[in-house]
Every structure is written in C-alpha cells, then in structure tokens.
C-alpha positions as protocol buffer text, in pm:
chain_id: "A"
residue {
  index: 1
  type: MET
  ca { x: -1175 y: -1631 z: -3034 }
}
residue {
  index: 2
  type: SER
  ca { x: -929 y: -1404 z: -2853 }
}
residue {
  index: 3
  type: LEU
  ca { x: -558 y: -1341 z: -2871 }
}
residue {
  index: 4
  type: ARG
  ca { x: -343 y: -1492 z: -2597 }
}
residue {
  index: 5
  type: GLY
  ca { x: 8 y: -1454 z: -2463 }
}
residue {
  index: 6
  type: SER
  ca { x: 240 y: -1193 z: -2323 }
}
residue {
  index: 7
  type: PHE
  ca { x: 270 y: -839 z: -2456 }
}
residue {
  index: 8
  type: PRO
  ca { x: 376 y: -860 z: -2824 }
}
residue {
  index: 9
  type: LEU
  ca { x: 734 y: -737 z: -2832 }
}
residue {
  index: 10
  type: GLY
  ca { x: 721 y: -729 z: -3213 }
}
residue {
  index: 11
  type: LEU
  ca { x: 571 y: -383 z: -3174 }
}
residue {
  index: 12
  type: ALA
  ca { x: 928 y: -259 z: -3148 }
}
residue {
  index: 13
  type: ASN
  ca { x: 927 y: -268 z: -3530 }
}
residue {
  index: 14
  type: CYS
  ca { x: 617 y: -46 z: -3553 }
}
residue {
  index: 15
  type: THR
  ca { x: 777 y: 281 z: -3449 }
}
residue {
  index: 16
  type: SER
  ca { x: 531 y: 504 z: -3637 }
}
residue {
  index: 17
  type: MET
  ca { x: 213 y: 341 z: -3502 }
}
residue {
  index: 18
  type: VAL
  ca { x: -28 y: 594 z: -3348 }
}
residue {
  index: 19
  type: ALA
  ca { x: -311 y: 376 z: -3210 }
}
residue {
  index: 20
  type: PHE
  ca { x: -297 y: 33 z: -3050 }
}
residue {
  index: 21
  type: ASP
  ca { x: -593 y: -158 z: -2905 }
}
residue {
  index: 22
  type: LEU
  ca { x: -550 y: -504 z: -2750 }
}
residue {
  index: 23
  type: SER
  ca { x: -867 y: -489 z: -2541 }
}
residue {
  index: 24
  type: ASN
  ca { x: -1086 y: -792 z: -2463 }
}
residue {
  index: 25
  type: ASN
  ca { x: -820 y: -1056 z: -2512 }
}
residue {
  index: 26
  type: ASP
  ca { x: -625 y: -1293 z: -2291 }
}
residue {
  index: 27
  type: PHE
  ca { x: -286 y: -1126 z: -2266 }
}
residue {
  index: 28
  type: TRP
  ca { x: -100 y: -1169 z: -1938 }
}
residue {
  index: 29
  type: GLY
  ca { x: 221 y: -1081 z: -1762 }
}
residue {
  index: 30
  type: PRO
  ca { x: 396 y: -749 z: -1714 }
}
residue {
  index: 31
  type: LEU
  ca { x: 423 y: -472 z: -1970 }
}
residue {
  index: 32
  type: PRO
  ca { x: 775 y: -402 z: -2100 }
}
residue {
  index: 33
  type: THR
  ca { x: 951 y: -138 z: -1893 }
}
residue {
  index: 34
  type: ASN
  ca { x: 1085 y: 36 z: -2205 }
}
residue {
  index: 35
  type: MET
  ca { x: 754 y: 69 z: -2394 }
}
residue {
  index: 36
  type: SER
  ca { x: 797 y: 436 z: -2480 }
}
residue {
  index: 37
  type: LYS
  ca { x: 1108 y: 356 z: -2685 }
}
residue {
  index: 38
  type: PHE
  ca { x: 911 y: 158 z: -2940 }
}
residue {
  index: 39
  type: ILE
  ca { x: 564 y: 315 z: -2918 }
}
residue {
  index: 40
  type: GLY
  ca { x: 667 y: 674 z: -2854 }
}
residue {
  index: 41
  type: PHE
  ca { x: 426 y: 824 z: -3110 }
}
residue {
  index: 42
  type: LEU
  ca { x: 112 y: 653 z: -2981 }
}
residue {
  index: 43
  type: THR
  ca { x: -191 y: 872 z: -2923 }
}
residue {
  index: 44
  type: THR
  ca { x: -413 y: 581 z: -2813 }
}
residue {
  index: 45
  type: LEU
  ca { x: -317 y: 277 z: -2605 }
}
residue {
  index: 46
  type: VAL
  ca { x: -604 y: 51 z: -2497 }
}
residue {
  index: 47
  type: LEU
  ca { x: -514 y: -266 z: -2305 }
}
residue {
  index: 48
  type: SER
  ca { x: -846 y: -305 z: -2119 }
}
residue {
  index: 49
  type: SER
  ca { x: -997 y: -641 z: -2020 }
}
residue {
  index: 50
  type: ASN
  ca { x: -692 y: -866 z: -2023 }
}
residue {
  index: 51
  type: ASN
  ca { x: -482 y: -1026 z: -1749 }
}
residue {
  index: 52
  type: PHE
  ca { x: -182 y: -796 z: -1758 }
}
residue {
  index: 53
  type: SER
  ca { x: -7 y: -784 z: -1420 }
}
residue {
  index: 54
  type: GLY
  ca { x: 288 y: -626 z: -1244 }
}
residue {
  index: 55
  type: GLN
  ca { x: 345 y: -255 z: -1220 }
}
residue {
  index: 56
  type: ILE
  ca { x: 240 y: 4 z: -1473 }
}
residue {
  index: 57
  type: PRO
  ca { x: 570 y: 111 z: -1635 }
}
residue {
  index: 58
  type: ALA
  ca { x: 674 y: 467 z: -1555 }
}
residue {
  index: 59
  type: SER
  ca { x: 828 y: 476 z: -1904 }
}
residue {
  index: 60
  type: LEU
  ca { x: 477 y: 525 z: -2048 }
}
residue {
  index: 61
  type: SER
  ca { x: 530 y: 890 z: -1954 }
}
residue {
  index: 62
  type: GLY
  ca { x: 771 y: 900 z: -2249 }
}
residue {
  index: 63
  type: CYS
  ca { x: 471 y: 861 z: -2483 }
}
residue {
  index: 64
  type: LYS
  ca { x: 422 y: 1238 z: -2498 }
}
residue {
  index: 65
  type: TYR
  ca { x: 140 y: 1223 z: -2755 }
}
residue {
  index: 66
  type: LEU
  ca { x: -92 y: 994 z: -2557 }
}
residue {
  index: 67
  type: ASN
  ca { x: -452 y: 1114 z: -2554 }
}
residue {
  index: 68
  type: VAL
  ca { x: -606 y: 784 z: -2443 }
}
residue {
  index: 69
  type: LEU
  ca { x: -460 y: 535 z: -2195 }
}
residue {
  index: 70
  type: ASN
  ca { x: -699 y: 262 z: -2086 }
}
residue {
  index: 71
  type: LEU
  ca { x: -553 y: -7 z: -1859 }
}
residue {
  index: 72
  type: ASP
  ca { x: -875 y: -101 z: -1679 }
}
residue {
  index: 73
  type: HIS
  ca { x: -990 y: -458 z: -1599 }
}
residue {
  index: 74
  type: ASN
  ca { x: -645 y: -613 z: -1559 }
}
residue {
  index: 75
  type: ARG
  ca { x: -433 y: -722 z: -1263 }
}
residue {
  index: 76
  type: PHE
  ca { x: -190 y: -432 z: -1239 }
}
residue {
  index: 77
  type: SER
  ca { x: -50 y: -378 z: -889 }
}
residue {
  index: 78
  type: GLY
  ca { x: 165 y: -124 z: -708 }
}
residue {
  index: 79
  type: GLN
  ca { x: 129 y: 250 z: -753 }
}
residue {
  index: 80
  type: ILE
  ca { x: 27 y: 454 z: -1052 }
}
residue {
  index: 81
  type: PRO
  ca { x: 356 y: 611 z: -1164 }
}
residue {
  index: 82
  type: PRO
  ca { x: 351 y: 983 z: -1076 }
}
residue {
  index: 83
  type: GLU
  ca { x: 521 y: 1053 z: -1410 }
}
residue {
  index: 84
  type: LEU
  ca { x: 194 y: 972 z: -1590 }
}
residue {
  index: 85
  type: GLY
  ca { x: 56 y: 1295 z: -1446 }
}
residue {
  index: 86
  type: LEU
  ca { x: 298 y: 1481 z: -1674 }
}
residue {
  index: 87
  type: LEU
  ca { x: 115 y: 1363 z: -1987 }
}
residue {
  index: 88
  type: ASP
  ca { x: -67 y: 1690 z: -2054 }
}
residue {
  index: 89
  type: ARG
  ca { x: -242 y: 1573 z: -2374 }
}
residue {
  index: 90
  type: MET
  ca { x: -423 y: 1287 z: -2204 }
}
residue {
  index: 91
  type: LYS
  ca { x: -801 y: 1322 z: -2224 }
}
residue {
  index: 92
  type: THR
  ca { x: -903 y: 966 z: -2131 }
}
residue {
  index: 93
  type: PHE
  ca { x: -739 y: 760 z: -1859 }
}
residue {
  index: 94
  type: SER
  ca { x: -870 y: 452 z: -1679 }
}
residue {
  index: 95
  type: VAL
  ca { x: -710 y: 206 z: -1439 }
}
residue {
  index: 96
  type: ALA
  ca { x: -1036 y: 86 z: -1284 }
}
residue {
  index: 97
  type: ASN
  ca { x: -1068 y: -275 z: -1168 }
}
residue {
  index: 98
  type: ASN
  ca { x: -703 y: -354 z: -1097 }
}
residue {
  index: 99
  type: LEU
  ca { x: -502 y: -420 z: -779 }
}
residue {
  index: 100
  type: LEU
  ca { x: -345 y: -75 z: -752 }
}
residue {
  index: 101
  type: SER
  ca { x: -260 y: 106 z: -429 }
}
residue {
  index: 102
  type: GLY
  ca { x: -117 y: 432 z: -303 }
}
residue {
  index: 103
  type: GLN
  ca { x: -168 y: 798 z: -387 }
}
residue {
  index: 104
  type: ILE
  ca { x: -327 y: 886 z: -721 }
}
residue {
  index: 105
  type: PRO
  ca { x: -88 y: 1124 z: -901 }
}
residue {
  index: 106
  type: LYS
  ca { x: -191 y: 1476 z: -997 }
}
residue {
  index: 107
  type: PHE
  ca { x: -307 y: 1491 z: -1360 }
}
residue {
  index: 108
  type: GLU
  ca { x: -345 y: 1791 z: -1589 }
}
residue {
  index: 109
  type: ASN
  ca { x: -705 y: 1686 z: -1659 }
}
residue {
  index: 110
  type: ASN
  ca { x: -955 y: 1593 z: -1390 }
}
residue {
  index: 111
  type: PHE
  ca { x: -1049 y: 1227 z: -1419 }
}
residue {
  index: 112
  type: THR
  ca { x: -1349 y: 1082 z: -1238 }
}
residue {
  index: 113
  type: ALA
  ca { x: -1367 y: 835 z: -952 }
}
residue {
  index: 114
  type: GLU
  ca { x: -1492 y: 573 z: -1201 }
}
residue {
  index: 115
  type: ASP
  ca { x: -1154 y: 589 z: -1377 }
}
residue {
  index: 116
  type: PHE
  ca { x: -990 y: 460 z: -1055 }
}
residue {
  index: 117
  type: ALA
  ca { x: -1275 y: 248 z: -913 }
}
residue {
  index: 118
  type: ASN
  ca { x: -1233 y: -99 z: -762 }
}
residue {
  index: 119
  type: ASN
  ca { x: -868 y: -66 z: -662 }
}
residue {
  index: 120
  type: LEU
  ca { x: -893 y: -121 z: -287 }
}
residue {
  index: 121
  type: GLY
  ca { x: -563 y: 48 z: -209 }
}
residue {
  index: 122
  type: LEU
  ca { x: -594 y: 367 z: -415 }
}
residue {
  index: 123
  type: CYS
  ca { x: -650 y: 700 z: -244 }
}
residue {
  index: 124
  type: GLY
  ca { x: -640 y: 1071 z: -315 }
}
residue {
  index: 125
  type: GLU
  ca { x: -838 y: 1290 z: -556 }
}
residue {
  index: 126
  type: PRO
  ca { x: -1091 y: 1201 z: -692 }
}
residue {
  index: 127
  type: LEU
  ca { x: -1122 y: 920 z: -432 }
}
residue {
  index: 128
  type: ASP
  ca { x: -1106 y: 949 z: -52 }
}
residue {
  index: 129
  type: PRO
  ca { x: -803 y: 1121 z: 100 }
}
residue {
  index: 130
  type: CYS
  ca { x: -524 y: 876 z: 178 }
}
residue {
  index: 131
  type: SER
  ca { x: -538 y: 917 z: 555 }
}
residue {
  index: 132
  type: LEU
  ca { x: -911 y: 835 z: 566 }
}
residue {
  index: 133
  type: THR
  ca { x: -877 y: 542 z: 329 }
}
residue {
  index: 134
  type: PHE
  ca { x: -600 y: 392 z: 543 }
}
residue {
  index: 135
  type: SER
  ca { x: -798 y: 424 z: 865 }
}
residue {
  index: 136
  type: LYS
  ca { x: -1102 y: 260 z: 703 }
}
residue {
  index: 137
  type: ARG
  ca { x: -911 y: -54 z: 616 }
}
residue {
  index: 138
  type: LEU
  ca { x: -676 y: -123 z: 904 }
}
residue {
  index: 139
  type: ASP
  ca { x: -473 y: -438 z: 872 }
}
residue {
  index: 140
  type: PRO
  ca { x: -613 y: -711 z: 1101 }
}
residue {
  index: 141
  type: TYR
  ca { x: -259 y: -821 z: 1190 }
}
residue {
  index: 142
  type: LEU
  ca { x: -175 y: -465 z: 1296 }
}
residue {
  index: 143
  type: ILE
  ca { x: -485 y: -455 z: 1516 }
}
residue {
  index: 144
  type: ALA
  ca { x: -407 y: -796 z: 1671 }
}
residue {
  index: 145
  type: GLY
  ca { x: -45 y: -696 z: 1733 }
}
residue {
  index: 146
  type: SER
  ca { x: -150 y: -370 z: 1897 }
}
residue {
  index: 147
  type: VAL
  ca { x: -396 y: -549 z: 2125 }
}
residue {
  index: 148
  type: MET
  ca { x: -132 y: -806 z: 2226 }
}
residue {
  index: 149
  type: PHE
  ca { x: 124 y: -531 z: 2288 }
}
residue {
  index: 150
  type: GLY
  ca { x: -123 y: -337 z: 2502 }
}
residue {
  index: 151
  type: ALA
  ca { x: -219 y: -647 z: 2701 }
}
residue {
  index: 152
  type: THR
  ca { x: 149 y: -724 z: 2764 }
}
residue {
  index: 153
  type: ILE
  ca { x: 216 y: -370 z: 2889 }
}
residue {
  index: 154
  type: ILE
  ca { x: -87 y: -385 z: 3120 }
}
residue {
  index: 155
  type: ALA
  ca { x: 24 y: -723 z: 3255 }
}
residue {
  index: 156
  type: LEU
  ca { x: 378 y: -594 z: 3319 }
}
residue {
  index: 157
  type: VAL
  ca { x: 254 y: -281 z: 3494 }
}
residue {
  index: 158
  type: LYS
  ca { x: 8 y: -479 z: 3701 }
}
residue {
  index: 159
  type: ASN
  ca { x: 276 y: -732 z: 3792 }
}
residue {
  index: 160
  type: GLY
  ca { x: 512 y: -449 z: 3883 }
}
residue {
  index: 161
  type: LEU
  ca { x: 252 y: -292 z: 4114 }
}
residue {
  index: 162
  type: TYR
  ca { x: 191 y: -621 z: 4294 }
}
residue {
  index: 163
  type: SER
  ca { x: 563 y: -686 z: 4317 }
}
residue {
  index: 164
  type: GLY
  ca { x: 620 y: -335 z: 4451 }
}
residue {
  index: 165
  type: LYS
  ca { x: 346 y: -378 z: 4710 }
}
residue {
  index: 166
  type: GLY
  ca { x: 492 y: -711 z: 4814 }
}
residue {
  index: 167
  type: ARG
  ca { x: 837 y: -559 z: 4850 }
}
residue {
  index: 168
  type: HIS
  ca { x: 702 y: -275 z: 5057 }
}
residue {
  index: 169
  type: ASP
  ca { x: 527 y: -520 z: 5290 }
}
residue {
  index: 170
  type: SER
  ca { x: 833 y: -742 z: 5309 }
}
residue {
  index: 171
  type: THR
  ca { x: 1049 y: -438 z: 5388 }
}
residue {
  index: 172
  type: ARG
  ca { x: 811 y: -345 z: 5663 }
}
residue {
  index: 173
  type: GLY
  ca { x: 830 y: -703 z: 5785 }
}
residue {
  index: 174
  type: ASN
  ca { x: 1209 y: -687 z: 5783 }
}
residue {
  index: 175
  type: GLU
  ca { x: 1202 y: -364 z: 5985 }
}
residue {
  index: 176
  type: HIS
  ca { x: 972 y: -530 z: 6235 }
}
residue {
  index: 177
  type: THR
  ca { x: 1201 y: -833 z: 6250 }
}
residue {
  index: 178
  type: TYR
  ca { x: 1502 y: -605 z: 6299 }
}
residue {
  index: 179
  type: GLU
  ca { x: 1326 y: -429 z: 6587 }
}
residue {
  index: 180
  type: MET
  ca { x: 1253 y: -766 z: 6746 }
}
residue {
  index: 181
  type: HIS
  ca { x: 1618 y: -867 z: 6714 }
}
residue {
  index: 182
  type: GLU
  ca { x: 1729 y: -538 z: 6871 }
}
residue {
  index: 183
  type: GLU
  ca { x: 1494 y: -593 z: 7167 }
}
residue {
  index: 184
  type: SER
  ca { x: 1620 y: -948 z: 7205 }
}
residue {
  index: 185
  type: ARG
  ca { x: 1981 y: -829 z: 7207 }
}
residue {
  index: 186
  type: ARG
  ca { x: 1908 y: -568 z: 7470 }
}
residue {
  index: 187
  type: GLU
  ca { x: 1745 y: -829 z: 7688 }
}
residue {
  index: 188
  type: ILE
  ca { x: 2048 y: -1052 z: 7654 }
}
residue {
  index: 189
  type: VAL
  ca { x: 2291 y: -770 z: 7725 }
}
residue {
  index: 190
  type: ASP
  ca { x: 2090 y: -647 z: 8020 }
}
C-alpha cells in the first residue's frame, strides 16, 4: 500500500523537521513554491519515485541545511533552478529520470552523470555540452521548415533567372522590331 495525493501541505506545521522521505509512493502534482518557508531546517528531502510534476521550486535554495535532495523518478519539467547550486552543504543530489531540460547549474560538489540521467533536454557538466546536445537532437519541424524555406528560395531565384532571360530576349526582340519599323518608315519617306 502506498500513500497517494498531492504534496502534504500540513508540513507547514512541522517547522523543526530535519528529514523527510516520501519516496516510492503515488504523490502527484507540483511542489509548493514556498517550500523553504515551512521546511527550512531540512537536511534530507527525498521525493523519489512518485509522479510529482511541474517545475522544481527555486525556493528550495532557501533550505540552507540540505545535505540530501533526491527528486529522481518523477515527472518534473523545465530547468533545474540555478539557485540550487548555492546549496553548499549538499552531498547527494539526484534528478535522474524526469523531463528536465536546459543547462545544469554549477554546484559546489561534483555530481555524476547518473544524477542527471534520462532527462533528454539536460546539458552541461557532467553531461554533454549544451551546444552538442542541441545539435544531436534537432527538432524535426525546424528541419522541415528549413528545407521548405531553402526550396522556396531556390525556386524564386530560378524563376527570377528564367524571367530575366526572357526579358533580355524580349528586349532584344523589341530592338529588332524597332529597327524594322525604322527601316519601314525610311522606305515610306523615301
């Protein structure tokens, strides 16, 4: 049997709690944006293996005593807040197996690639550099749009060249016609 529901807001009454583990349950929805106000003295926060979603709140950086922050195996999206890199006491950090994207912030401690694994949009140390990651996973709509744009430009240039050639020939034809009219006028005048 597992616990279910959204994040328990009753924790606001537990202001002196130092460790909190809700792992391996069926909690869902976003985390409160003001978490640090009611769990500011936490040293350990483990929310692994749930269905939490939305963005990781930047306010977690207000939990200055955090040593352990495990948010892996959820559905968090967006970027990892850069403010979390300011938590200099953090020894364990994992956001693996989420839907996160963007640059991994700089942390005081060096975390491993496994701590960030299986987030298709994450880049930066300890994963691939952001520019390489982006080029490896180009958006198919961007590729299709670029191909269509290129084809349109080529068609316009090609059409312009044919139109220009036709105009040049028609101008030459007009000059020839003008010369014929001049000769005809001379014959009539003479």
